[in-house]
Every structure is written in structure tokens, then in C-alpha cells.
Amino acid sequence: MALLETKGLSKHFGGLKAVSDLDLSVEEGEIRGIIGPNGAGKTTLFNVISGTYKPTSGEVFLNGERISGLRPSRIAAKGGVRTFQRTALFKDFTVLQNVSIARHLLANESLLGAVFGTARRMEKAHEARALEILEFIGLADIKNELSHNLPHGHQRALGVAMALATEPRLLMLDEPVAGMNPQETARMTELIRKLRDEWKITILLVEHDMRTVMGLCEYITVLNFGHKLTEGAPKEIVSNQEVIEAYLGSDNILEDDGFAS
Amino acid sequence: MSAPSDPRTMGTVVDSRRERLRRLGPWLVLGLTLAVLCVLPFEMRPYHREMTMVFFINLIMVTSYRLITTTGDWSFAHIVLMGAGAYGAALIAKHAGLPFGVVVPMAGIVAALVGAAFIVPLLRTAGFGFFIASFAFGELVRLIWVKVQFPFGGARGIINIPSPEILGLKLGSSIPYYFTCFIVALISLTILYRIDKSRMGNAWKAIHGDEMLAECVGINVAHHRSFAFITGAFFAGIAGGLLAFHMGAIDPRNFDLTQMVYLIIWVVVGGAVTFWGPIIGLIVVTIAFEWTRPLLEWRPLMFGAILILFLIFLPGGLESLLPKIGPTLCRSPVEQLARVRRWLTTFVART
């Protein structure tokens, strides 16, 4: 059974069909890439799967359970969590506090617990786990920095750390290497691969950086005007005539990156 | 192992002592304040004692109001929720004849229920919309008090609220009621402080910081906004209950727009980021209020000016000055003396 499945999923904004009748199936343990020209509906698809938007029609299943129509926090509780294309963090909090807040679901604190501080031992465990995640991401050294003082690459990495703090099964990354320099990009790519290999987290990835997508994903779904154009391994995708046309001659970009056959 | 004479270890010893002093400092200040507040009522003139009593009630109001604002929701209905508690307390005490110790928590529950009814539709609004919509709901309830004779007594309100009693002990006179308000305020503020510092308090601030991100990392935003609002309403109701027994009679004017504006002024003057900001604001404005009593007619103008000046020149409120003056205040007395001596020598040398 696929971990993530969408059936006839559509999201319309007035007359605009941002996502249209989309069937998608992601197996457990995959690193799946979603590409497409600007406005193809990639981010909208993320917003619908993660619950930020309600779908116009169609359904989303996570691990066989219907999640379409649920709030993002409920979907996060069921193991599906997303990061943002923009840099999203709680900027008045430190790095450690940011990750700690994302443990909210697992901490499940009551009002009485808050007043009497009964969950102190649990809090220790949560902090230990948060530190472990920061260690993995490579931010443990700066755990007490205010998050808005971090350089861009670190802020993006912190976004991933926060998503990990919810202990997801499916991690949806919206342009994880956008605006990063080559070293940061390489580090993030390595990190994503480790998340799948060592932490057994299934990855769904939207990315414009072709080198990253082609190098990281075993399987790629191409969207165009909200429709699924094609699916396949990176090699099939770069030589697919429809994909090249959809990118309107930007096949050169693929060739420049040295991936076209 | 390094010898005690090692300058590095010496440094850490001094550091740890200073650290201990720094951690102990706030507790000393708190203890001293509480001690003074325990002795004060016996030394005060009755007028000032009454004033301090109202100050305790306002303390609960301003702190519970700030708790709601930590989620980013600026309500304009908090005073009406206090009124709900006051009316609830007055009616229960008069008609059900229940004792004071039961009535005040029930006042909190009444206000929490009214707050729960408010927040359901209010969740659909945010920011300025929330502000205006909460004002509309508040006025709706207040106009019900004005228009409905039974049981609210219309514009003249409710009179002859029985004087408070706990286990046969009469609290009605000035000094016992001072301590009642003092203790209730102390308990309320402790609870509000604990919530503010808890994981839940952090989740509320996270909602204010980035609502969409908070929701996506698992914080149910609607649930927590409601929770913050209802908790705030509960404590506003407690304050309302105390006020009703203090005054012995209440009417709708006690909970009108003017009172709400004062609440806003306290928070704007003090700031709402830290727990202490609104408390500082309340203290400063209360003192300013007393000093300007002879200029009664000018007061709306003055407070309008204060509001505008603070919003322009000190938008973070007085609390935003604390990090600047804090280090100076936290220095040890020896260091303070050394500073004064240094200053004096340079002063003498110059003249």
C-alpha cells in the first residue's frame, strides 16, 4: 500500500484550475520529486496535501487513512508534515525553542499540567530529542541563538529540524535548497538522503534546482497547468519531449546541468 | 585539577556567586514587595487602602488581558467579560445565597462561558477584524444589561449585593477585604505566570509569530486561540466578582468603553511582550492618575496624549526600556558605590 495517495484531486481558485484531477501514489521509503514550470500547481498541491487548503474535489490518503479536509495540525498528528517555500520560523525564539515548540503534539500538555509543571520529566525527554535532531541537522552548536539572526542556509535547515520534531512519516519539502549557495545545497541534499536512508522518512520534494532533483529523486512527477504531464525515472524525464516542450525550450537548462542524454 | 589560586577558577567562583545573586535578586524583590503589601494596609488611610484594593483587581484584569494578546488576538470585550463575572457574582450571591468562597470562582466560570460563546464566531476573524468584532459582541451584552430589567436591573444595575463572608468571618470591612483581594490576585497571577512560562504559553506566542507555521507543526490554532480567550475570560470574571462585592452595587457603566480604554492604556504604556510589562503600565498609570486628580476635566485629553506619545515614541512600552536599565540595576552594591566614587572624582577633578 502506498504511503501517500491522491485520487482525482482538484483545487480550483475561481476559474483557475491550480490542481486538476490528479492521481498520485508515493510508496513508503521513496524520495519523490515534483517538478514543473512556474504556476504548474506544485505548491498548491503541497498546500492541499498538508491541509492548508481544502481540496475542491478528490481525496488524499495517508497510510490508507483519508486526510483530505482535516486541519494541518491533525494531518501532522497522523505523520504528514510540510516545510515552506518561504523562510518560516518563530523568529523571537531561539533555535532550540523553535524545535521544542514543534514537539507540541507529542508533549500534549494540559492546562493543569502547565500550571503545576507536572510534565517536567517528559520535558527533559523532549529537549533531549530536540537536541538530537539539531545535532543531526548540524545546528546544535548554535542552539541558543535567536533564530532570526541565523544565516539563510541555517534558517532553512531549522525549518527542516522543526518538521522532524513532529516525528513525521512523510516529509514534504517545498524548495528546500532555494537561495542556497553550492555548499549549503550539497549539505542539504546529503541530509535529505540520510533522512530517508537512516530515519526511514518518505520524502516528497518540490524543487526548481534540476541538479538537486535529478541527483536526489529516484522517481519524478511532472506537473503542467495542474495536470500530471508524466512520471518516471530522472533519465526518462529529461529526454521526454512533452517535458521539454512544457519548459518552453528550457531543455537547455537540463543540458547545461549535464543530465540530458 | 587546578589550584584555588588559578585565576580561571577564581573567575568562575565569582561568576557563580554573581549568577546566584542574579537568580536570587528577583525573589528578594518579590518577597520584599509582598511583605510591604502585607504591612501597608495598617498604615494607610482608608482612601488609599480602597485604591490599592482596586489596584489588585485591575492587576488580575491587565494580566489576564495580556495572556489573550499573546496569541495575537487583541480583544475589546475584556471589560464586558469582567462585567459578566460581576453580574454573575451579584445575582448568585443575592438570589442563591451562596457563600463568597463559592461565588467568586463561579463568577469566573460565568465569564468563561460568556467568553466561550464569544470566541466561537470570533475565531473567523483576526487582527483588526477581531478587535472590532469583539467590541460588537461586548456592546451587545452590555446593552442587554442596560435594557433588561429582570434580572439585570436595567441601567440602574444591581444594588444591595450581600457583603462577603468566609466561614462566618466577615470580609466586608476594609482590611479583611484588602487581604482577600491581595490573596486572590496573588493566586491568579501565579497561575497566569505559570501558564505564560509553560509549553502552552510558548505555543500561544508561536501562533502570534506565524499562525500557518504553528498549525503545520501540529498546534491546533483554533483550539489554542479559544483556550487562551476562555482562560483570560475566567480571570476577568474572578476580577469582576471581587469588584461586585467591593462596591456592593454594579451597573452597566462600570463596564463600558471608557473602562476598556483604560485597560488598553495600561497595556500600551507598559508593553505586552513580557509578563511584567502590563503590570508596570498599571502601576505607572495608577500613580499618574492620582497625581492628576485636581485636573479631572483634562484627564481624557491627557490620557489621549499619553497614548499617542507612547505609540509614536515608545511603541514597545516601558518594558522595552528594561533591557537598557536592567544591567545597571543588577550590579552589586559594591560596584554601584565604585561607580558613584568614580563619577565623583571625575566631577571634582573637573571643577
PDB file of N, CA and C in Angstrom, chain B residues 50-100:
ATOM      1  N   GLU B  50      -8.527  51.558  49.822  1.00  0.00           N
ATOM      2  CA  GLU B  50      -9.521  51.236  48.786  1.00  0.00           C
ATOM      3  C   GLU B  50      -8.867  51.244  47.401  1.00  0.00           C
ATOM      4  N   MET B  51      -8.026  52.239  47.205  1.00  0.00           N
ATOM      5  CA  MET B  51      -7.364  52.379  45.922  1.00  0.00           C
ATOM      6  C   MET B  51      -6.488  51.151  45.631  1.00  0.00           C
ATOM      7  N   THR B  52      -5.759  50.689  46.647  1.00  0.00           N
ATOM      8  CA  THR B  52      -4.881  49.535  46.461  1.00  0.00           C
ATOM      9  C   THR B  52      -5.700  48.281  46.178  1.00  0.00           C
ATOM     10  N   MET B  53      -6.866  48.194  46.825  1.00  0.00           N
ATOM     11  CA  MET B  53      -7.772  47.069  46.594  1.00  0.00           C
ATOM     12  C   MET B  53      -8.183  47.006  45.125  1.00  0.00           C
ATOM     13  N   VAL B  54      -8.610  48.159  44.597  1.00  0.00           N
ATOM     14  CA  VAL B  54      -8.996  48.227  43.189  1.00  0.00           C
ATOM     15  C   VAL B  54      -7.787  47.919  42.308  1.00  0.00           C
ATOM     16  N   PHE B  55      -6.616  48.357  42.783  1.00  0.00           N
ATOM     17  CA  PHE B  55      -5.389  48.061  42.043  1.00  0.00           C
ATOM     18  C   PHE B  55      -5.190  46.544  41.907  1.00  0.00           C
ATOM     19  N   PHE B  56      -5.427  45.796  42.989  1.00  0.00           N
ATOM     20  CA  PHE B  56      -5.284  44.334  42.926  1.00  0.00           C
ATOM     21  C   PHE B  56      -6.243  43.736  41.899  1.00  0.00           C
ATOM     22  N   ILE B  57      -7.482  44.258  41.904  1.00  0.00           N
ATOM     23  CA  ILE B  57      -8.480  43.758  40.953  1.00  0.00           C
ATOM     24  C   ILE B  57      -8.031  44.062  39.522  1.00  0.00           C
ATOM     25  N   ASN B  58      -7.534  45.303  39.320  1.00  0.00           N
ATOM     26  CA  ASN B  58      -7.052  45.682  37.994  1.00  0.00           C
ATOM     27  C   ASN B  58      -5.844  44.855  37.570  1.00  0.00           C
ATOM     28  N   LEU B  59      -5.052  44.442  38.559  1.00  0.00           N
ATOM     29  CA  LEU B  59      -3.873  43.620  38.291  1.00  0.00           C
ATOM     30  C   LEU B  59      -4.291  42.310  37.625  1.00  0.00           C
ATOM     31  N   ILE B  60      -5.360  41.701  38.154  1.00  0.00           N
ATOM     32  CA  ILE B  60      -5.862  40.464  37.545  1.00  0.00           C
ATOM     33  C   ILE B  60      -6.357  40.757  36.132  1.00  0.00           C
ATOM     34  N   MET B  61      -7.048  41.904  35.978  1.00  0.00           N
ATOM     35  CA  MET B  61      -7.586  42.272  34.663  1.00  0.00           C
ATOM     36  C   MET B  61      -6.486  42.418  33.623  1.00  0.00           C
ATOM     37  N   VAL B  62      -5.469  43.191  33.973  1.00  0.00           N
ATOM     38  CA  VAL B  62      -4.461  43.542  32.975  1.00  0.00           C
ATOM     39  C   VAL B  62      -3.591  42.323  32.638  1.00  0.00           C
ATOM     40  N   THR B  63      -3.351  41.459  33.620  1.00  0.00           N
ATOM     41  CA  THR B  63      -2.506  40.285  33.371  1.00  0.00           C
ATOM     42  C   THR B  63      -3.255  39.241  32.551  1.00  0.00           C
ATOM     43  N   SER B  64      -4.554  39.069  32.856  1.00  0.00           N
ATOM     44  CA  SER B  64      -5.325  38.096  32.078  1.00  0.00           C
ATOM     45  C   SER B  64      -5.542  38.615  30.657  1.00  0.00           C
ATOM     46  N   TYR B  65      -5.670  39.948  30.527  1.00  0.00           N
ATOM     47  CA  TYR B  65      -5.827  40.527  29.190  1.00  0.00           C
ATOM     48  C   TYR B  65      -4.572  40.279  28.354  1.00  0.00           C
ATOM     49  N   ARG B  66      -3.435  40.485  28.983  1.00  0.00           N
ATOM     50  CA  ARG B  66      -2.177  40.250  28.257  1.00  0.00           C
ATOM     51  C   ARG B  66      -2.062  38.795  27.804  1.00  0.00           C
ATOM     52  N   LEU B  67      -2.535  37.865  28.634  1.00  0.00           N
ATOM     53  CA  LEU B  67      -2.451  36.448  28.275  1.00  0.00           C
ATOM     54  C   LEU B  67      -3.154  36.196  26.937  1.00  0.00           C
ATOM     55  N   ILE B  68      -4.321  36.847  26.751  1.00  0.00           N
ATOM     56  CA  ILE B  68      -5.043  36.673  25.489  1.00  0.00           C
ATOM     57  C   ILE B  68      -4.243  37.265  24.338  1.00  0.00           C
ATOM     58  N   THR B  69      -3.620  38.439  24.579  1.00  0.00           N
ATOM     59  CA  THR B  69      -2.904  39.100  23.483  1.00  0.00           C
ATOM     60  C   THR B  69      -1.673  38.306  23.047  1.00  0.00           C
ATOM     61  N   THR B  70      -1.195  37.358  23.860  1.00  0.00           N
ATOM     62  CA  THR B  70      -0.001  36.610  23.437  1.00  0.00           C
ATOM     63  C   THR B  70      -0.278  35.779  22.190  1.00  0.00           C
ATOM     64  N   THR B  71      -1.542  35.432  21.920  1.00  0.00           N
ATOM     65  CA  THR B  71      -1.846  34.695  20.687  1.00  0.00           C
ATOM     66  C   THR B  71      -1.984  35.645  19.498  1.00  0.00           C
ATOM     67  N   GLY B  72      -1.940  36.949  19.763  1.00  0.00           N
ATOM     68  CA  GLY B  72      -2.100  37.935  18.698  1.00  0.00           C
ATOM     69  C   GLY B  72      -3.519  38.471  18.596  1.00  0.00           C
ATOM     70  N   ASP B  73      -4.417  37.989  19.460  1.00  0.00           N
ATOM     71  CA  ASP B  73      -5.805  38.467  19.445  1.00  0.00           C
ATOM     72  C   ASP B  73      -5.971  39.615  20.441  1.00  0.00           C
ATOM     73  N   TRP B  74      -6.185  40.820  19.917  1.00  0.00           N
ATOM     74  CA  TRP B  74      -6.445  41.960  20.799  1.00  0.00           C
ATOM     75  C   TRP B  74      -7.945  42.128  20.933  1.00  0.00           C
ATOM     76  N   SER B  75      -8.449  41.734  22.096  1.00  0.00           N
ATOM     77  CA  SER B  75      -9.887  41.764  22.321  1.00  0.00           C
ATOM     78  C   SER B  75     -10.313  43.135  22.839  1.00  0.00           C
ATOM     79  N   PHE B  76     -11.542  43.521  22.525  1.00  0.00           N
ATOM     80  CA  PHE B  76     -12.097  44.757  23.065  1.00  0.00           C
ATOM     81  C   PHE B  76     -13.299  44.417  23.945  1.00  0.00           C
ATOM     82  N   ALA B  77     -13.360  43.162  24.387  1.00  0.00           N
ATOM     83  CA  ALA B  77     -14.525  42.727  25.154  1.00  0.00           C
ATOM     84  C   ALA B  77     -14.145  42.318  26.573  1.00  0.00           C
ATOM     85  N   HIS B  78     -12.873  42.552  26.949  1.00  0.00           N
ATOM     86  CA  HIS B  78     -12.413  42.001  28.216  1.00  0.00           C
ATOM     87  C   HIS B  78     -13.153  42.589  29.418  1.00  0.00           C
ATOM     88  N   ILE B  79     -13.443  43.892  29.342  1.00  0.00           N
ATOM     89  CA  ILE B  79     -14.152  44.543  30.446  1.00  0.00           C
ATOM     90  C   ILE B  79     -15.581  44.001  30.564  1.00  0.00           C
ATOM     91  N   VAL B  80     -16.186  43.700  29.421  1.00  0.00           N
ATOM     92  CA  VAL B  80     -17.539  43.141  29.456  1.00  0.00           C
ATOM     93  C   VAL B  80     -17.516  41.735  30.067  1.00  0.00           C
ATOM     94  N   LEU B  81     -16.443  40.995  29.803  1.00  0.00           N
ATOM     95  CA  LEU B  81     -16.317  39.675  30.428  1.00  0.00           C
ATOM     96  C   LEU B  81     -16.160  39.818  31.947  1.00  0.00           C
ATOM     97  N   MET B  82     -15.442  40.879  32.372  1.00  0.00           N
ATOM     98  CA  MET B  82     -15.369  41.186  33.790  1.00  0.00           C
ATOM     99  C   MET B  82     -16.770  41.465  34.319  1.00  0.00           C
ATOM    100  N   GLY B  83     -17.530  42.240  33.524  1.00  0.00           N
ATOM    101  CA  GLY B  83     -18.908  42.539  33.895  1.00  0.00           C
ATOM    102  C   GLY B  83     -19.743  41.270  34.026  1.00  0.00           C
ATOM    103  N   ALA B  84     -19.527  40.324  33.111  1.00  0.00           N
ATOM    104  CA  ALA B  84     -20.268  39.061  33.175  1.00  0.00           C
ATOM    105  C   ALA B  84     -19.991  38.375  34.513  1.00  0.00           C
ATOM    106  N   GLY B  85     -18.716  38.419  34.939  1.00  0.00           N
ATOM    107  CA  GLY B  85     -18.372  37.849  36.236  1.00  0.00           C
ATOM    108  C   GLY B  85     -19.036  38.606  37.373  1.00  0.00           C
ATOM    109  N   ALA B  86     -19.032  39.944  37.275  1.00  0.00           N
ATOM    110  CA  ALA B  86     -19.612  40.774  38.337  1.00  0.00           C
ATOM    111  C   ALA B  86     -21.123  40.553  38.440  1.00  0.00           C
ATOM    112  N   TYR B  87     -21.812  40.583  37.291  1.00  0.00           N
ATOM    113  CA  TYR B  87     -23.252  40.327  37.298  1.00  0.00           C
ATOM    114  C   TYR B  87     -23.546  38.917  37.805  1.00  0.00           C
ATOM    115  N   GLY B  88     -22.723  37.957  37.320  1.00  0.00           N
ATOM    116  CA  GLY B  88     -22.908  36.579  37.773  1.00  0.00           C
ATOM    117  C   GLY B  88     -22.777  36.484  39.286  1.00  0.00           C
ATOM    118  N   ALA B  89     -21.727  37.075  39.829  1.00  0.00           N
ATOM    119  CA  ALA B  89     -21.488  37.027  41.273  1.00  0.00           C
ATOM    120  C   ALA B  89     -22.630  37.686  42.028  1.00  0.00           C
ATOM    121  N   ALA B  90     -23.056  38.878  41.540  1.00  0.00           N
ATOM    122  CA  ALA B  90     -24.108  39.629  42.232  1.00  0.00           C
ATOM    123  C   ALA B  90     -25.405  38.822  42.273  1.00  0.00           C
ATOM    124  N   LEU B  91     -25.777  38.245  41.128  1.00  0.00           N
ATOM    125  CA  LEU B  91     -27.047  37.509  41.055  1.00  0.00           C
ATOM    126  C   LEU B  91     -26.995  36.237  41.898  1.00  0.00           C
ATOM    127  N   ILE B  92     -25.858  35.523  41.817  1.00  0.00           N
ATOM    128  CA  ILE B  92     -25.747  34.279  42.586  1.00  0.00           C
ATOM    129  C   ILE B  92     -25.775  34.582  44.076  1.00  0.00           C
ATOM    130  N   ALA B  93     -25.034  35.621  44.486  1.00  0.00           N
ATOM    131  CA  ALA B  93     -24.959  35.951  45.906  1.00  0.00           C
ATOM    132  C   ALA B  93     -26.318  36.409  46.435  1.00  0.00           C
ATOM    133  N   LYS B  94     -27.053  37.186  45.600  1.00  0.00           N
ATOM    134  CA  LYS B  94     -28.339  37.716  46.050  1.00  0.00           C
ATOM    135  C   LYS B  94     -29.437  36.664  46.064  1.00  0.00           C
ATOM    136  N   HIS B  95     -29.530  35.903  44.984  1.00  0.00           N
ATOM    137  CA  HIS B  95     -30.682  35.019  44.822  1.00  0.00           C
ATOM    138  C   HIS B  95     -30.443  33.606  45.316  1.00  0.00           C
ATOM    139  N   ALA B  96     -29.190  33.112  45.175  1.00  0.00           N
ATOM    140  CA  ALA B  96     -28.929  31.739  45.624  1.00  0.00           C
ATOM    141  C   ALA B  96     -28.359  31.722  47.040  1.00  0.00           C
ATOM    142  N   GLY B  97     -27.888  32.875  47.484  1.00  0.00           N
ATOM    143  CA  GLY B  97     -27.378  32.975  48.842  1.00  0.00           C
ATOM    144  C   GLY B  97     -26.146  32.129  49.115  1.00  0.00           C
ATOM    145  N   LEU B  98     -25.396  31.825  48.065  1.00  0.00           N
ATOM    146  CA  LEU B  98     -24.187  31.013  48.258  1.00  0.00           C
ATOM    147  C   LEU B  98     -23.069  31.846  48.881  1.00  0.00           C
ATOM    148  N   PRO B  99     -22.133  31.192  49.585  1.00  0.00           N
ATOM    149  CA  PRO B  99     -21.067  31.955  50.252  1.00  0.00           C
ATOM    150  C   PRO B  99     -20.042  32.498  49.259  1.00  0.00           C
ATOM    151  N   PHE B 100     -19.357  33.527  49.719  1.00  0.00           N
ATOM    152  CA  PHE B 100     -18.372  34.265  48.924  1.00  0.00           C
ATOM    153  C   PHE B 100     -17.343  33.346  48.268  1.00  0.00           C
TER     154      PHE B 100
END
